Amino acid sequence: ALPISELVGRIGAPALPAIAQLAASRDPVLRRSYAQCMGSLAVPEADYATLRALALDDGEFTVRAAAVDAMAARDPGGMPIVRQRLVQDPDPFVRRMAARALAQQRLPENASALADFLDRSMRDRDDAGERAAQEALQLMAKTRGPRTLEQWRKFAQSLASTK
């Protein structure tokens, strides 16, 4: 059996009206399912407004995390919100998901945000956050093994200079 998000992805944009009601559900499992489905759909940018609202405002951390992941996968204008969740989300799981999501697009602003997250995680002694930042930066840089914060900042600057 296919997961519902994969099935929706195979149906494509015509499935959007059928899943739209999930976003307004009181049940966080259904809202999370909506976000996961949106990560499988290629739809016009305007159709991501509800997903962006879930990433920013949903009270359930798993819904925000799924929305962040879906935006990185499909929403071309979602990166500023993903970076915002990396910095401002109160839940460490959402911040780690945002770090992973930012690695999907090799942008100087994403690399810089990840270096800042690494710095914050090191200062806060957040081992899981530090590991997520290192892994995301390694994925973005196509390298293996951790680097120092200064090395990652230089990497981010190198992306900006080649842009």
PDB file of C-alpha atoms in Angstrom:
ATOM      1  CA  ALA A   1       0.000   0.000   0.000  1.00  0.00           C
ATOM      2  CA  LEU A   2       1.217   3.456  -0.883  1.00  0.00           C
ATOM      3  CA  PRO A   3       1.481   6.151   1.772  1.00  0.00           C
ATOM      4  CA  ILE A   4      -1.243   8.737   1.216  1.00  0.00           C
ATOM      5  CA  SER A   5       1.268  11.482   0.445  1.00  0.00           C
ATOM      6  CA  GLU A   6       2.788   9.387  -2.346  1.00  0.00           C
ATOM      7  CA  LEU A   7      -0.650   8.569  -3.728  1.00  0.00           C
ATOM      8  CA  VAL A   8      -1.590  12.264  -3.711  1.00  0.00           C
ATOM      9  CA  GLY A   9       1.699  13.031  -5.439  1.00  0.00           C
ATOM     10  CA  ARG A  10       0.835  10.589  -8.184  1.00  0.00           C
ATOM     11  CA  ILE A  11      -2.591  12.156  -8.641  1.00  0.00           C
ATOM     12  CA  GLY A  12      -1.061  15.615  -8.762  1.00  0.00           C
ATOM     13  CA  ALA A  13      -2.736  19.011  -8.575  1.00  0.00           C
ATOM     14  CA  PRO A  14      -6.269  17.600  -9.068  1.00  0.00           C
ATOM     15  CA  ALA A  15      -5.942  16.122  -5.551  1.00  0.00           C
ATOM     16  CA  LEU A  16      -5.531  19.557  -3.968  1.00  0.00           C
ATOM     17  CA  PRO A  17      -9.257  20.228  -3.353  1.00  0.00           C
ATOM     18  CA  ALA A  18      -9.634  16.819  -1.717  1.00  0.00           C
ATOM     19  CA  ILE A  19      -6.811  17.379   0.776  1.00  0.00           C
ATOM     20  CA  ALA A  20      -7.449  21.079   1.441  1.00  0.00           C
ATOM     21  CA  GLN A  21      -9.977  20.334   4.188  1.00  0.00           C
ATOM     22  CA  LEU A  22      -7.282  18.463   6.152  1.00  0.00           C
ATOM     23  CA  ALA A  23      -5.406  21.721   6.777  1.00  0.00           C
ATOM     24  CA  ALA A  24      -8.347  23.137   8.749  1.00  0.00           C
ATOM     25  CA  SER A  25      -8.879  20.040  10.872  1.00  0.00           C
ATOM     26  CA  ARG A  26      -8.665  20.211  14.655  1.00  0.00           C
ATOM     27  CA  ASP A  27      -6.720  16.942  14.519  1.00  0.00           C
ATOM     28  CA  PRO A  28      -2.951  17.575  14.249  1.00  0.00           C
ATOM     29  CA  VAL A  29      -2.464  14.197  12.559  1.00  0.00           C
ATOM     30  CA  LEU A  30      -4.696  15.334   9.688  1.00  0.00           C
ATOM     31  CA  ARG A  31      -2.962  18.734   9.448  1.00  0.00           C
ATOM     32  CA  ARG A  32       0.401  16.953   9.375  1.00  0.00           C
ATOM     33  CA  SER A  33      -0.939  14.644   6.624  1.00  0.00           C
ATOM     34  CA  TYR A  34      -1.936  17.720   4.635  1.00  0.00           C
ATOM     35  CA  ALA A  35       1.596  19.117   4.941  1.00  0.00           C
ATOM     36  CA  GLN A  36       3.136  15.808   3.923  1.00  0.00           C
ATOM     37  CA  CYS A  37       0.835  15.609   0.907  1.00  0.00           C
ATOM     38  CA  MET A  38       1.778  19.139  -0.136  1.00  0.00           C
ATOM     39  CA  GLY A  39       5.401  18.005  -0.145  1.00  0.00           C
ATOM     40  CA  SER A  40       4.438  15.524  -2.859  1.00  0.00           C
ATOM     41  CA  LEU A  41       2.567  17.978  -5.093  1.00  0.00           C
ATOM     42  CA  ALA A  42       3.856  20.325  -7.732  1.00  0.00           C
ATOM     43  CA  VAL A  43       1.295  23.148  -7.665  1.00  0.00           C
ATOM     44  CA  PRO A  44       1.376  26.889  -8.392  1.00  0.00           C
ATOM     45  CA  GLU A  45       3.119  28.975  -5.727  1.00  0.00           C
ATOM     46  CA  ALA A  46      -0.158  30.589  -4.629  1.00  0.00           C
ATOM     47  CA  ASP A  47      -1.391  27.175  -3.465  1.00  0.00           C
ATOM     48  CA  TYR A  48       1.321  27.063  -0.771  1.00  0.00           C
ATOM     49  CA  ALA A  49      -0.215  29.851   1.351  1.00  0.00           C
ATOM     50  CA  THR A  50      -1.945  27.401   3.696  1.00  0.00           C
ATOM     51  CA  LEU A  51       1.206  25.315   4.060  1.00  0.00           C
ATOM     52  CA  ARG A  52       3.188  28.440   4.920  1.00  0.00           C
ATOM     53  CA  ALA A  53       0.590  29.398   7.534  1.00  0.00           C
ATOM     54  CA  LEU A  54       0.904  25.959   9.133  1.00  0.00           C
ATOM     55  CA  ALA A  55       4.694  26.308   9.255  1.00  0.00           C
ATOM     56  CA  LEU A  56       4.416  29.673  10.953  1.00  0.00           C
ATOM     57  CA  ASP A  57       1.408  29.379  13.231  1.00  0.00           C
ATOM     58  CA  ASP A  58       0.349  25.813  13.966  1.00  0.00           C
ATOM     59  CA  GLY A  59       0.392  25.009  17.673  1.00  0.00           C
ATOM     60  CA  GLU A  60       1.571  21.438  17.121  1.00  0.00           C
ATOM     61  CA  PHE A  61       5.306  21.064  16.545  1.00  0.00           C
ATOM     62  CA  THR A  62       4.944  17.980  14.334  1.00  0.00           C
ATOM     63  CA  VAL A  63       2.695  19.927  11.950  1.00  0.00           C
ATOM     64  CA  ARG A  64       5.211  22.799  11.747  1.00  0.00           C
ATOM     65  CA  ALA A  65       8.018  20.300  11.125  1.00  0.00           C
ATOM     66  CA  ALA A  66       6.103  18.555   8.334  1.00  0.00           C
ATOM     67  CA  ALA A  67       5.226  21.917   6.779  1.00  0.00           C
ATOM     68  CA  VAL A  68       8.873  23.028   6.841  1.00  0.00           C
ATOM     69  CA  ASP A  69       9.948  19.772   5.216  1.00  0.00           C
ATOM     70  CA  ALA A  70       7.258  20.065   2.523  1.00  0.00           C
ATOM     71  CA  MET A  71       8.149  23.676   1.762  1.00  0.00           C
ATOM     72  CA  ALA A  72      11.788  22.758   1.205  1.00  0.00           C
ATOM     73  CA  ALA A  73      10.737  19.956  -1.127  1.00  0.00           C
ATOM     74  CA  ARG A  74       8.228  21.868  -3.268  1.00  0.00           C
ATOM     75  CA  ASP A  75       7.572  25.495  -2.329  1.00  0.00           C
ATOM     76  CA  PRO A  76       9.854  27.765  -4.376  1.00  0.00           C
ATOM     77  CA  GLY A  77       9.153  30.782  -2.170  1.00  0.00           C
ATOM     78  CA  GLY A  78       9.257  28.989   1.164  1.00  0.00           C
ATOM     79  CA  MET A  79      12.942  29.277   2.069  1.00  0.00           C
ATOM     80  CA  PRO A  80      12.589  32.552   4.035  1.00  0.00           C
ATOM     81  CA  ILE A  81       9.991  30.861   6.252  1.00  0.00           C
ATOM     82  CA  VAL A  82      12.195  27.794   6.682  1.00  0.00           C
ATOM     83  CA  ARG A  83      15.069  30.061   7.748  1.00  0.00           C
ATOM     84  CA  GLN A  84      12.715  31.845  10.155  1.00  0.00           C
ATOM     85  CA  ARG A  85      11.687  28.521  11.729  1.00  0.00           C
ATOM     86  CA  LEU A  86      15.379  27.633  12.126  1.00  0.00           C
ATOM     87  CA  VAL A  87      15.884  30.754  14.218  1.00  0.00           C
ATOM     88  CA  GLN A  88      12.552  31.347  15.925  1.00  0.00           C
ATOM     89  CA  ASP A  89      10.705  28.088  16.403  1.00  0.00           C
ATOM     90  CA  PRO A  90      10.361  27.247  20.089  1.00  0.00           C
ATOM     91  CA  ASP A  91      10.672  23.516  19.422  1.00  0.00           C
ATOM     92  CA  PRO A  92      14.138  22.009  18.856  1.00  0.00           C
ATOM     93  CA  PHE A  93      12.740  19.282  16.588  1.00  0.00           C
ATOM     94  CA  VAL A  94      11.297  21.876  14.209  1.00  0.00           C
ATOM     95  CA  ARG A  95      14.607  23.758  14.215  1.00  0.00           C
ATOM     96  CA  ARG A  96      16.461  20.541  13.323  1.00  0.00           C
ATOM     97  CA  MET A  97      13.963  19.805  10.523  1.00  0.00           C
ATOM     98  CA  ALA A  98      14.468  23.345   9.225  1.00  0.00           C
ATOM     99  CA  ALA A  99      18.241  22.779   9.211  1.00  0.00           C
ATOM    100  CA  ARG A 100      17.802  19.607   7.192  1.00  0.00           C
ATOM    101  CA  ALA A 101      15.402  21.373   4.836  1.00  0.00           C
ATOM    102  CA  LEU A 102      17.756  24.293   4.198  1.00  0.00           C
ATOM    103  CA  ALA A 103      20.460  21.904   2.978  1.00  0.00           C
ATOM    104  CA  GLN A 104      18.275  21.066  -0.021  1.00  0.00           C
ATOM    105  CA  GLN A 105      19.024  24.417  -1.651  1.00  0.00           C
ATOM    106  CA  ARG A 106      22.635  25.528  -1.896  1.00  0.00           C
ATOM    107  CA  LEU A 107      22.041  29.219  -1.236  1.00  0.00           C
ATOM    108  CA  PRO A 108      24.422  31.551   0.597  1.00  0.00           C
ATOM    109  CA  GLU A 109      21.642  32.728   2.897  1.00  0.00           C
ATOM    110  CA  ASN A 110      20.843  29.115   3.805  1.00  0.00           C
ATOM    111  CA  ALA A 111      24.501  28.333   4.538  1.00  0.00           C
ATOM    112  CA  SER A 112      24.811  31.475   6.639  1.00  0.00           C
ATOM    113  CA  ALA A 113      21.636  30.623   8.590  1.00  0.00           C
ATOM    114  CA  LEU A 114      22.962  27.110   9.204  1.00  0.00           C
ATOM    115  CA  ALA A 115      26.293  28.478  10.451  1.00  0.00           C
ATOM    116  CA  ASP A 116      24.379  30.759  12.820  1.00  0.00           C
ATOM    117  CA  PHE A 117      22.323  27.776  13.991  1.00  0.00           C
ATOM    118  CA  LEU A 118      25.515  25.805  14.570  1.00  0.00           C
ATOM    119  CA  ASP A 119      26.873  28.687  16.646  1.00  0.00           C
ATOM    120  CA  ARG A 120      23.674  28.873  18.694  1.00  0.00           C
ATOM    121  CA  SER A 121      23.592  25.116  19.204  1.00  0.00           C
ATOM    122  CA  MET A 122      27.191  25.088  20.386  1.00  0.00           C
ATOM    123  CA  ARG A 123      26.555  27.948  22.836  1.00  0.00           C
ATOM    124  CA  ASP A 124      23.370  26.266  24.122  1.00  0.00           C
ATOM    125  CA  ARG A 125      25.131  22.876  24.372  1.00  0.00           C
ATOM    126  CA  ASP A 126      22.434  21.447  22.107  1.00  0.00           C
ATOM    127  CA  ASP A 127      24.197  18.350  20.760  1.00  0.00           C
ATOM    128  CA  ALA A 128      21.295  17.316  18.514  1.00  0.00           C
ATOM    129  CA  GLY A 129      21.088  20.829  17.020  1.00  0.00           C
ATOM    130  CA  GLU A 130      24.843  20.946  16.503  1.00  0.00           C
ATOM    131  CA  ARG A 131      24.760  17.550  14.786  1.00  0.00           C
ATOM    132  CA  ALA A 132      21.838  18.650  12.564  1.00  0.00           C
ATOM    133  CA  ALA A 133      23.666  21.840  11.559  1.00  0.00           C
ATOM    134  CA  GLN A 134      26.906  19.973  10.801  1.00  0.00           C
ATOM    135  CA  GLU A 135      25.066  17.338   8.745  1.00  0.00           C
ATOM    136  CA  ALA A 136      23.087  19.958   6.807  1.00  0.00           C
ATOM    137  CA  LEU A 137      26.205  21.982   6.022  1.00  0.00           C
ATOM    138  CA  GLN A 138      28.087  18.842   4.979  1.00  0.00           C
ATOM    139  CA  LEU A 139      25.243  17.888   2.662  1.00  0.00           C
ATOM    140  CA  MET A 140      25.201  21.374   1.197  1.00  0.00           C
ATOM    141  CA  ALA A 141      29.002  21.451   0.776  1.00  0.00           C
ATOM    142  CA  LYS A 142      29.075  17.865  -0.524  1.00  0.00           C
ATOM    143  CA  THR A 143      31.715  16.963   2.045  1.00  0.00           C
ATOM    144  CA  ARG A 144      32.056  14.515   4.890  1.00  0.00           C
ATOM    145  CA  GLY A 145      33.034  15.241   8.433  1.00  0.00           C
ATOM    146  CA  PRO A 146      32.430  18.196  10.714  1.00  0.00           C
ATOM    147  CA  ARG A 147      34.201  21.522  10.306  1.00  0.00           C
ATOM    148  CA  THR A 148      34.733  24.403  12.672  1.00  0.00           C
ATOM    149  CA  LEU A 149      32.257  27.248  12.833  1.00  0.00           C
ATOM    150  CA  GLU A 150      34.805  29.547  11.184  1.00  0.00           C
ATOM    151  CA  GLN A 151      35.256  27.095   8.290  1.00  0.00           C
ATOM    152  CA  TRP A 152      31.498  26.947   7.768  1.00  0.00           C
ATOM    153  CA  ARG A 153      31.262  30.744   7.805  1.00  0.00           C
ATOM    154  CA  LYS A 154      33.957  30.855   5.100  1.00  0.00           C
ATOM    155  CA  PHE A 155      31.974  28.284   3.124  1.00  0.00           C
ATOM    156  CA  ALA A 156      28.863  30.487   3.328  1.00  0.00           C
ATOM    157  CA  GLN A 157      30.900  33.499   2.204  1.00  0.00           C
ATOM    158  CA  SER A 158      32.289  31.505  -0.726  1.00  0.00           C
ATOM    159  CA  LEU A 159      28.746  30.753  -1.880  1.00  0.00           C
ATOM    160  CA  ALA A 160      27.890  34.448  -1.698  1.00  0.00           C
ATOM    161  CA  SER A 161      30.923  35.419  -3.752  1.00  0.00           C
ATOM    162  CA  THR A 162      30.033  32.938  -6.531  1.00  0.00           C
ATOM    163  CA  LYS A 163      26.386  33.994  -6.682  1.00  0.00           C
TER     164      LYS A 163
END
